mmCIF file of C-alpha atoms and ligand atoms in Angstrom:
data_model
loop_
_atom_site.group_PDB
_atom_site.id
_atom_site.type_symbol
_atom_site.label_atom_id
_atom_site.label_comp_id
_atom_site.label_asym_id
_atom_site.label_seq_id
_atom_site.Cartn_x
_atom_site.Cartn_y
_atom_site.Cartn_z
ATOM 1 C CA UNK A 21 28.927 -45.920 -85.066
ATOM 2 C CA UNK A 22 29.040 -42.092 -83.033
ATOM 3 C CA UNK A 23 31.912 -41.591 -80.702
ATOM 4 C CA UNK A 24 30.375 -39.407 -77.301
ATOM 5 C CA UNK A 25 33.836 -37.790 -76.028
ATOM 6 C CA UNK A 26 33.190 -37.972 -72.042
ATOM 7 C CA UNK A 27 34.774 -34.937 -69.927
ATOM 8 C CA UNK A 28 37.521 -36.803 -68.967
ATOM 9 C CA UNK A 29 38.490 -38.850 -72.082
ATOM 10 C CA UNK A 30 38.140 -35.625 -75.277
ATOM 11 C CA UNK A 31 41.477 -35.971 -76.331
ATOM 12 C CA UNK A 32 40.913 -40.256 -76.843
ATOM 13 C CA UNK A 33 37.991 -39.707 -77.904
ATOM 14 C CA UNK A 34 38.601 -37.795 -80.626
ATOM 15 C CA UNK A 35 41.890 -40.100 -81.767
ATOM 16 C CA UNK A 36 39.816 -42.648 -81.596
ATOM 17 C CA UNK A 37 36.674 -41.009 -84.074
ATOM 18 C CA UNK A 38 39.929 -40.620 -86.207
ATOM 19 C CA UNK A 39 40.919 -44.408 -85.814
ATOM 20 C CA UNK A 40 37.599 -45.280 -87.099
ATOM 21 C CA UNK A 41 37.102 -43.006 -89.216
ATOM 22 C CA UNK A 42 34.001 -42.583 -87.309
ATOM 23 C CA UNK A 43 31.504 -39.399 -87.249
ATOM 24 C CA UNK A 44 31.730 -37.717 -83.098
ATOM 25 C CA UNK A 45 28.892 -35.960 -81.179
ATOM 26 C CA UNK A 46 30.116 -33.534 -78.778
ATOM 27 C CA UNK A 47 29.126 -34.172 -75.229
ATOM 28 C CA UNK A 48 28.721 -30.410 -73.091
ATOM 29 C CA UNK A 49 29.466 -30.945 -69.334
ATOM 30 C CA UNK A 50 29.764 -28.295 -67.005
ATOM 31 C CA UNK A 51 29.365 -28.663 -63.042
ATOM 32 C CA UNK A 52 26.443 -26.780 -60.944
ATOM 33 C CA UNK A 53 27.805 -24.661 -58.290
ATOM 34 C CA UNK A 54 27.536 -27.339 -55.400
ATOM 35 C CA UNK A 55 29.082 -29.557 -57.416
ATOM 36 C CA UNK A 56 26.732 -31.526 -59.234
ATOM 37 C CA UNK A 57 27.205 -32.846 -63.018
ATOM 38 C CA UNK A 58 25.392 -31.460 -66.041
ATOM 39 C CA UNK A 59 25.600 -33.809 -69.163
ATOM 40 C CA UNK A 60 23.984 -32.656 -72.595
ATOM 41 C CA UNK A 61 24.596 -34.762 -76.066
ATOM 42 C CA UNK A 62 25.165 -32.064 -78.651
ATOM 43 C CA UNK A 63 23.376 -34.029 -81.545
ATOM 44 C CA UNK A 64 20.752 -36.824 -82.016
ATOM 45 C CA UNK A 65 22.183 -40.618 -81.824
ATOM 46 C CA UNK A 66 18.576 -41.888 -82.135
ATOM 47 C CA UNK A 67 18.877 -45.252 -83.625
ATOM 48 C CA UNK A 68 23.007 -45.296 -83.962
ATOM 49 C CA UNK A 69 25.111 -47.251 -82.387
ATOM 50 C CA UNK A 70 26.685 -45.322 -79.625
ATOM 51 C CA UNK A 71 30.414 -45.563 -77.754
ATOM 52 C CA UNK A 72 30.542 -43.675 -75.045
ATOM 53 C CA UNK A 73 34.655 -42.976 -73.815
ATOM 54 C CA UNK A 74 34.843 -42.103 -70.466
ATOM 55 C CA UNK A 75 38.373 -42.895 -68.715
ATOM 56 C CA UNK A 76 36.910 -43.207 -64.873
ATOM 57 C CA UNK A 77 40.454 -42.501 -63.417
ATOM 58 C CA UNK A 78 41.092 -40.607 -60.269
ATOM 59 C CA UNK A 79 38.506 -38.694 -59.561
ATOM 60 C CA UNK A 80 36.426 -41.841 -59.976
ATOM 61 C CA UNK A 81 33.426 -41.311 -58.203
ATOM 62 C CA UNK A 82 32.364 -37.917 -60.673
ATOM 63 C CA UNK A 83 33.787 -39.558 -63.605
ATOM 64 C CA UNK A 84 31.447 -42.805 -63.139
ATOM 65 C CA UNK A 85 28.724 -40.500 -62.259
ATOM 66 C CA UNK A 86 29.744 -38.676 -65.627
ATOM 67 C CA UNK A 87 29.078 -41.946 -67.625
ATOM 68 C CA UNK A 88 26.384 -42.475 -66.085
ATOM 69 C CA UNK A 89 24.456 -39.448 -67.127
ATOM 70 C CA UNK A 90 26.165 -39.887 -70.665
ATOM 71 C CA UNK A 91 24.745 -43.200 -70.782
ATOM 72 C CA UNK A 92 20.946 -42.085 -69.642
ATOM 73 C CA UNK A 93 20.972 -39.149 -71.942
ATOM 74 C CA UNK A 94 21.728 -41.566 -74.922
ATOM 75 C CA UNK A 95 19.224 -44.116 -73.808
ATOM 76 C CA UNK A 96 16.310 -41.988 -73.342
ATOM 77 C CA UNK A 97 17.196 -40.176 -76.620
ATOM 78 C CA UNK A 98 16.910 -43.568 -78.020
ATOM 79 C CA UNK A 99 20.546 -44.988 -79.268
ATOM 80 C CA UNK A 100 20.578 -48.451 -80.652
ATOM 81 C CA UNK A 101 23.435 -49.752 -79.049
ATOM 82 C CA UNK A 102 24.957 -48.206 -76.028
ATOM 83 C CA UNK A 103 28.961 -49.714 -75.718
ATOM 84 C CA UNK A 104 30.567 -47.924 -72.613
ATOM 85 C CA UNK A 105 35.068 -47.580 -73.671
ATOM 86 C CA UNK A 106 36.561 -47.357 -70.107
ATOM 87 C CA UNK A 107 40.195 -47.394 -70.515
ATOM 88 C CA UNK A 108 40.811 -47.389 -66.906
ATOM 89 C CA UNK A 109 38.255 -49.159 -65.029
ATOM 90 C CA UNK A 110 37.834 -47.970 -61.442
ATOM 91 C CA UNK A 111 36.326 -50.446 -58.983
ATOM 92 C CA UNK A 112 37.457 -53.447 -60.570
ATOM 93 C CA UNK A 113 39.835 -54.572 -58.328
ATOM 94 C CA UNK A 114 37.106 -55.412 -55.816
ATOM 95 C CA UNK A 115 36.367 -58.774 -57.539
ATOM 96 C CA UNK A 116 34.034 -60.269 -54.950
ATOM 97 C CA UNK A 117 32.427 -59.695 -51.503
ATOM 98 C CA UNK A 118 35.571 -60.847 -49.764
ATOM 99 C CA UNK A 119 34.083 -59.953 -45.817
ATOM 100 C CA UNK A 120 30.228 -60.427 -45.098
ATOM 101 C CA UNK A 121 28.192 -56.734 -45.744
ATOM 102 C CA UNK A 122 30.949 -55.977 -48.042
ATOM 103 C CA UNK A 123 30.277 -54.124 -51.435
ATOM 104 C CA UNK A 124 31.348 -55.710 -54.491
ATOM 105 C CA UNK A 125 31.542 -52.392 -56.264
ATOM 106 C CA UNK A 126 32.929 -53.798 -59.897
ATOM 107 C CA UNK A 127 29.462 -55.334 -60.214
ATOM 108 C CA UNK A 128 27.727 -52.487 -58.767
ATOM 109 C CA UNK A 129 28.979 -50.412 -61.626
ATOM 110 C CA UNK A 130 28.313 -52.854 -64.054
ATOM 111 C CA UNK A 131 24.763 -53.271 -62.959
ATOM 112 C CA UNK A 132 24.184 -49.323 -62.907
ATOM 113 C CA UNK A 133 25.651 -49.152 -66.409
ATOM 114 C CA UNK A 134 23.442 -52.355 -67.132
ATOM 115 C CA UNK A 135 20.545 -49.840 -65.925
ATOM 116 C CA UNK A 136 21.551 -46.644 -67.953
ATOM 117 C CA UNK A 137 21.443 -48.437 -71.491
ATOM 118 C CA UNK A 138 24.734 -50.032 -71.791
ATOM 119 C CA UNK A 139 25.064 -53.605 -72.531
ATOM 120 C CA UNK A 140 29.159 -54.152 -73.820
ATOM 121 C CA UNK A 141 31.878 -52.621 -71.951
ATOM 122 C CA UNK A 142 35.465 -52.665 -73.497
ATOM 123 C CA UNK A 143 38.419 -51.606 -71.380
ATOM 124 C CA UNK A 144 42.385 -51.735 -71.291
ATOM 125 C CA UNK A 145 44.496 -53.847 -69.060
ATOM 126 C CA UNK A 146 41.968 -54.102 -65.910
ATOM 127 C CA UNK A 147 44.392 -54.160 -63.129
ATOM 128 C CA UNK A 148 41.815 -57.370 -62.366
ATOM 129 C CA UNK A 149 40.461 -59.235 -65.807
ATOM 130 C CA UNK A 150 39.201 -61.970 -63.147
ATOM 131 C CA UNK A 151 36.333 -59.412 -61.417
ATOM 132 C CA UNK A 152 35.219 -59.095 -65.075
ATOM 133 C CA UNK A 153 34.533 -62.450 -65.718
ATOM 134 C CA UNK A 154 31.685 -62.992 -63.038
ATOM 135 C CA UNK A 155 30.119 -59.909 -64.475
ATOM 136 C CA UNK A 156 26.609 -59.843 -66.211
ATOM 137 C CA UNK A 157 27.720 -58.209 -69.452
ATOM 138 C CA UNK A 158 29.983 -58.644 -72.048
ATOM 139 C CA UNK A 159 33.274 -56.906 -71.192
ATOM 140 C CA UNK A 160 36.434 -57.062 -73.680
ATOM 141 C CA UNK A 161 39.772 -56.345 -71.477
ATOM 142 C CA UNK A 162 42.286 -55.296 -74.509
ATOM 143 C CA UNK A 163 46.070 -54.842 -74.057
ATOM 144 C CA UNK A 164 47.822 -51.613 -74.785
ATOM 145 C CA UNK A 165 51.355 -53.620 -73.983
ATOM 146 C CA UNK A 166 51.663 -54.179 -77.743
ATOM 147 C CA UNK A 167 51.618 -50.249 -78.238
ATOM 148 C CA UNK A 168 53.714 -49.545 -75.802
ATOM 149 C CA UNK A 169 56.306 -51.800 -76.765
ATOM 150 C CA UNK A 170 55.652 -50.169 -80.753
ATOM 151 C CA UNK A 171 56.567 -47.153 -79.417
ATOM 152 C CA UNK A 172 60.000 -47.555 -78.459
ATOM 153 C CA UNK A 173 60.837 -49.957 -81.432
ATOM 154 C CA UNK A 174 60.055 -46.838 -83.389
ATOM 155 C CA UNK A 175 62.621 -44.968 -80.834
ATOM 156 C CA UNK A 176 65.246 -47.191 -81.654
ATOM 157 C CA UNK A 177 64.444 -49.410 -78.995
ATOM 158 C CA UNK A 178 64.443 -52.792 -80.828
ATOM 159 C CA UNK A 179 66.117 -55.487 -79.597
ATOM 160 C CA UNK A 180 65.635 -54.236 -76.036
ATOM 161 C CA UNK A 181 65.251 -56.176 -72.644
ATOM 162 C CA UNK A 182 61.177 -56.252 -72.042
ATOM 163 C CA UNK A 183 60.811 -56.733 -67.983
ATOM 164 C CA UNK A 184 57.801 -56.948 -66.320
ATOM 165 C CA UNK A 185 56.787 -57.669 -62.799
ATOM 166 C CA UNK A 186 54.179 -59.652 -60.581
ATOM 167 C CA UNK A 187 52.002 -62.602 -61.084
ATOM 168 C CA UNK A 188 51.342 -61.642 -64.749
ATOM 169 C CA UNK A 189 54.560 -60.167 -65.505
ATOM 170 C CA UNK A 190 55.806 -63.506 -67.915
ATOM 171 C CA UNK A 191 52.711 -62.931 -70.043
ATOM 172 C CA UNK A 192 53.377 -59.038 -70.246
ATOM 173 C CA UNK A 193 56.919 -59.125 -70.940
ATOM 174 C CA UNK A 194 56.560 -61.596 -73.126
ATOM 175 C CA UNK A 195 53.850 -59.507 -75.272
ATOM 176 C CA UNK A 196 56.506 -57.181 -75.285
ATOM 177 C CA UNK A 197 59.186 -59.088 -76.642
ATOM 178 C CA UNK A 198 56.971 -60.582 -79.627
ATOM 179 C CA UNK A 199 58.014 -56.612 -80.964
ATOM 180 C CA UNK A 200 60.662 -55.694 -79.253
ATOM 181 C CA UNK A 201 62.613 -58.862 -79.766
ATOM 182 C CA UNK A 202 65.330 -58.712 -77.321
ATOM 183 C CA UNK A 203 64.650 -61.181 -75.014
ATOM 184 C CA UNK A 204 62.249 -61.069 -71.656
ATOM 185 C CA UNK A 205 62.145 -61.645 -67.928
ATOM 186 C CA UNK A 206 60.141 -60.739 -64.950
ATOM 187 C CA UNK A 207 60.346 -59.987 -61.703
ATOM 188 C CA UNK A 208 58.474 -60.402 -58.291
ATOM 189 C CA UNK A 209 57.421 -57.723 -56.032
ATOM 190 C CA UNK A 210 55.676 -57.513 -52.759
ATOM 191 C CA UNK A 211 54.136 -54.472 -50.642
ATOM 192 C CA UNK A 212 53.544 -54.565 -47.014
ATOM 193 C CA UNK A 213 50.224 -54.129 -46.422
ATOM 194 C CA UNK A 214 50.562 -51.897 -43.490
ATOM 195 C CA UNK A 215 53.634 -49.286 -44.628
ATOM 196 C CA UNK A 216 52.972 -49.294 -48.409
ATOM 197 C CA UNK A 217 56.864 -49.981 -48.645
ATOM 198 C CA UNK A 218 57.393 -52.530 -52.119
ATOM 199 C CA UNK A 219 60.251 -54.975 -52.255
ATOM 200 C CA UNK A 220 61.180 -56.722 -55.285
ATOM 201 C CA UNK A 221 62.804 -59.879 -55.258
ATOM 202 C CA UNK A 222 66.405 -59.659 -55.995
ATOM 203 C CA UNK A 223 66.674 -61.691 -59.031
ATOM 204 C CA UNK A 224 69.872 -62.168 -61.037
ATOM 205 C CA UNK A 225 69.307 -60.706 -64.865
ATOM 206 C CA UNK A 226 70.808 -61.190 -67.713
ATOM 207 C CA UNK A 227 70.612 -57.039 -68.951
ATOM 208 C CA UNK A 228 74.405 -56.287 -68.844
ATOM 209 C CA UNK A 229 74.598 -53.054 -70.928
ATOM 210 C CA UNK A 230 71.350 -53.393 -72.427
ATOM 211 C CA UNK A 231 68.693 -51.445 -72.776
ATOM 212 C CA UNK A 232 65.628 -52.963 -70.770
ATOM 213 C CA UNK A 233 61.912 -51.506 -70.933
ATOM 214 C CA UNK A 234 59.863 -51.811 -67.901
ATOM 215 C CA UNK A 235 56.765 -52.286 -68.874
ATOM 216 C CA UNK A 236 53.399 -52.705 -66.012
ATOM 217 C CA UNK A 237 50.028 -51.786 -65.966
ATOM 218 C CA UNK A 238 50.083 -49.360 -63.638
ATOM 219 C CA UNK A 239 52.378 -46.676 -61.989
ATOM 220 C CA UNK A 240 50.680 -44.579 -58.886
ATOM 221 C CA UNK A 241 53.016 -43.906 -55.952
ATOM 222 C CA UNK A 242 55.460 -45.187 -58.405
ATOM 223 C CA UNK A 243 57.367 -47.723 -55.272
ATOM 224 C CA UNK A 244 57.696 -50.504 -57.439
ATOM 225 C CA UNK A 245 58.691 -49.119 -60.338
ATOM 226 C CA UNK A 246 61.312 -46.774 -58.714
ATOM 227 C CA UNK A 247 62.318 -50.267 -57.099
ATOM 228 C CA UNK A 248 62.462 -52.129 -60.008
ATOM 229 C CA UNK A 249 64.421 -49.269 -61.906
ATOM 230 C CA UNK A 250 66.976 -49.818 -58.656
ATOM 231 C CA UNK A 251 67.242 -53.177 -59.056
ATOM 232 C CA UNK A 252 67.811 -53.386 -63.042
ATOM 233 C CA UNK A 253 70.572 -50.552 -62.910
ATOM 234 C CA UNK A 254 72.570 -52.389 -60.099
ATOM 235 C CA UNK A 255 72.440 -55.677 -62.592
ATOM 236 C CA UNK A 256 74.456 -53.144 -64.850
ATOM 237 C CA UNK A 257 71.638 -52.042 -67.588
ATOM 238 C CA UNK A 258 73.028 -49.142 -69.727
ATOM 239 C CA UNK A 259 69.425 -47.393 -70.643
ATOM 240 C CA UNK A 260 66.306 -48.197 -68.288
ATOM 241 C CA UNK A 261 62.903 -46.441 -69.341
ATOM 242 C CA UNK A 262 59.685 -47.125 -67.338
ATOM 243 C CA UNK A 263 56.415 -47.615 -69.261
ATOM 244 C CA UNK A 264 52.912 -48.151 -68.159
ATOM 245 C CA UNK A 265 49.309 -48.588 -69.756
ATOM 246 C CA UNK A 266 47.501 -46.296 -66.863
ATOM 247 C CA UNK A 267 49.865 -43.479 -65.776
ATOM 248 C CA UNK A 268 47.911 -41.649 -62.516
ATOM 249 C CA UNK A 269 51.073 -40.368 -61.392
ATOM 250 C CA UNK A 270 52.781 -36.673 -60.407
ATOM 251 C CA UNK A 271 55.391 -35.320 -61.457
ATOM 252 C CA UNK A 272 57.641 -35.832 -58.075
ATOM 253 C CA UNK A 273 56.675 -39.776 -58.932
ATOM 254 C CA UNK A 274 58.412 -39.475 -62.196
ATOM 255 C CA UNK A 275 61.282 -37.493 -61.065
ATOM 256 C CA UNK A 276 61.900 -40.274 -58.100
ATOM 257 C CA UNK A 277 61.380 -42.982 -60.839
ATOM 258 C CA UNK A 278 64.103 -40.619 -62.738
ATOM 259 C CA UNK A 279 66.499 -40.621 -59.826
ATOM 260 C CA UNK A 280 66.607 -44.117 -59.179
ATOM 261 C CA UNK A 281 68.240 -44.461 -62.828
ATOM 262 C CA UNK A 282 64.955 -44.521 -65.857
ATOM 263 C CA UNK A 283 66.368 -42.488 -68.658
ATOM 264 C CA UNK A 284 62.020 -41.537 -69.510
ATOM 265 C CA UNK A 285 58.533 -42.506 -68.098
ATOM 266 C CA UNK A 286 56.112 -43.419 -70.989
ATOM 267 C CA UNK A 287 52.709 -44.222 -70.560
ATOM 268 C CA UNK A 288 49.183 -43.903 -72.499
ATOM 269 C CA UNK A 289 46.336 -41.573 -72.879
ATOM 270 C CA UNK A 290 44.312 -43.860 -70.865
ATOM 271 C CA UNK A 291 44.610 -41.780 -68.279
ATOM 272 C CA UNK A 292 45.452 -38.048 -69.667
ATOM 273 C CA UNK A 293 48.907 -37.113 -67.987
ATOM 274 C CA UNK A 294 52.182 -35.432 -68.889
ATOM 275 C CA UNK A 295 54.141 -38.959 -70.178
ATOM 276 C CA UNK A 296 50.824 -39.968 -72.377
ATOM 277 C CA UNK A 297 52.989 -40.221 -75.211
ATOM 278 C CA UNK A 298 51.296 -43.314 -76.645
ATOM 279 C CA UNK A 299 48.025 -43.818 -77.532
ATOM 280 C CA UNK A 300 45.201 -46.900 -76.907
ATOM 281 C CA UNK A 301 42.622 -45.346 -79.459
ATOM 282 C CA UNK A 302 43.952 -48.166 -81.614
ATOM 283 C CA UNK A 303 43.568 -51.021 -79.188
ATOM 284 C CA UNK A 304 40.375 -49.566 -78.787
ATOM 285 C CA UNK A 305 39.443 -49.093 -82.142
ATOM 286 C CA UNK A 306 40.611 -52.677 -82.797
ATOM 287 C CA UNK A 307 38.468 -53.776 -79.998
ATOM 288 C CA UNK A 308 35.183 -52.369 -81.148
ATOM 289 C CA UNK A 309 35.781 -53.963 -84.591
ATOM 290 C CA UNK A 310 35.835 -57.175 -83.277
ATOM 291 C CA UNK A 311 33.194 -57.164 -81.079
ATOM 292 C CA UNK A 312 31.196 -56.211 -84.243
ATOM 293 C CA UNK A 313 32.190 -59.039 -85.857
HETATM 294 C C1 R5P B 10 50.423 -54.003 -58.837
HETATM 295 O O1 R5P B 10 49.801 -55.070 -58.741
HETATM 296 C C2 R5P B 10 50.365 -53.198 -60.075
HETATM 297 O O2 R5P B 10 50.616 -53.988 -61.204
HETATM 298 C C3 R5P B 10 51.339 -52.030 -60.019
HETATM 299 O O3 R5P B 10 52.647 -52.545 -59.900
HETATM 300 C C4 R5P B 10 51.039 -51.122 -58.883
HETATM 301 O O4 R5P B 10 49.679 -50.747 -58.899
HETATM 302 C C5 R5P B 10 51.912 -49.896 -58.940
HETATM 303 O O5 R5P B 10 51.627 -49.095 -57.844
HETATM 304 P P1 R5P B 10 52.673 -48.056 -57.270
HETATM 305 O O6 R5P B 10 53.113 -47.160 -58.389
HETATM 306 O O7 R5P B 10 51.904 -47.316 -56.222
HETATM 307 O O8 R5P B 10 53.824 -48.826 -56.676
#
């Protein structure tokens, strides 16, 4: 197996040839002056099996495009197996054609993927697992929860409150708490569609001088954590920190998140930011094992 490092996923990329122990070709990329994407693969992958890791986080449309190219270029060079490791998998929350003419862009970019050479896709936590399933390739959706939660048991975290929000919170928390071990509950929250404002329901907990991880998949305008952080300090938590799989936040996000009373924002390399203390190059790594099973 080769590891191609896309532009926007080197550091993963490289943690994850490490993981596996695995040889990496490096990728060049450099942009034309209009704006256009060059792609070269620094090495032969005739015949190998190829993953390509390519985060397609904000800016979406040139990191897709990005794969893309990565994907021809090992195709026509003529790779074995092309599997395309998206940690953060833009488009996939448009699941179906909801409105007649619509675009149902998950399956778009599967198809144009399909059409560049690859034929498995794995990602982490899609913000949607259900547009996957209708999809006409392989795609393994692995959780990075279990990392997460890893990483503060190893910062003296154990025995911590896991809390998680939304329609899958109970399953997330509840990942959580097989390793962290101190118990789990979730929480429902709701944004208005027109005025972005989040609410979250104002559920009694049982976190009374505890510390409680909040733990979702992603944190962008950061409203609902910076909510939920609210809510768990007023039920009399002693330490709150925020954690997420797909951090595409600023750095005034994680200072409001801050302010309404998280001790730290942790989240993975997924998406490269400033709190990517924890990486998914083993969930990853894990993933691609099995699915050579
Ligand atoms: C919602 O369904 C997601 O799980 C996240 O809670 C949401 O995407 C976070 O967005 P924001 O940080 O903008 O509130």
């Amino acid at each position: 197996m080769i590891i191609l490092p896309g532009p926007a996923s080197q550091g993963l990329a490289n943690r994850l040839a490490n993981t596996l122990r695995t040889r990496l070709i490096p990728v060049f990329h450099k942009k034309f002056p209009d704006g256009e994407n060059y792609i070269r693969i620094e090495g032969n992958v005739q015949d190998e099996e190829v993953v390509l890791v390519q985060t397609t986080s904000p800016p979406q449309d040139e990191r897709i495009m990005q794969l893309f190219l990565m994907a021809d270029a090992a195709r026509s060079q003529g790779a074995k197996t092309i599997v395309a490791a998206i940690p953060y998998f833009a488009y996939s929350r448009q699941d179906k054609a909801f409105l007649q003419g619509e675009a149902f862009s998950a399956k778009t970019v599967v198809d144009l993927l399909s059409k560049c050479g690859v034929s498995r896709i794995v990602t982490v936590n899609c913000h949607n697992p259900r547009a996957l399933r209708s999809l006409n390739m392989p795609i393994y959706d692995a959780s990075a929860i279990p990392v997460l939660a890893e990483y503060f048991r190893n910062q003296d975290c154990e025995g911590a409150v896991s809390l998680s929000m939304g329609k899958k919170g109970s399953s997330t928390a509840e990942e959580a708490d097989s390793i962290l071990k101190g118990g789990y509950d979730y929480i429902m929250t709701q944004r208005n569609p027109h005025t972005g404002e989040v609410t979250v329901e104002r559920k009694p907990l049982n976190v009374k001088n505890r510390h409680v991880i909040i733990f979702d998949d992603i944190i962008s305008s950061g409203r609902t954590m910076a909510q939920t952080v609210s809510h768990v300090k007023k039920e009399g938590a002693e330490k709150i920190y925020a954690a997420c799989v797909h951090p595409l936040l600023s750095t005034e996000v994680r200072k409001r998140i801050i302010e309404s009373g998280a001790t730290e924002v942790v989240g993975t390399d997924s998406v490269p930011s400033f709190v990517s203390a924890v990486s998914v190059a083993p969930v990853i790594g894990r993933a691609l094992r099995r699915e050579e099973a």
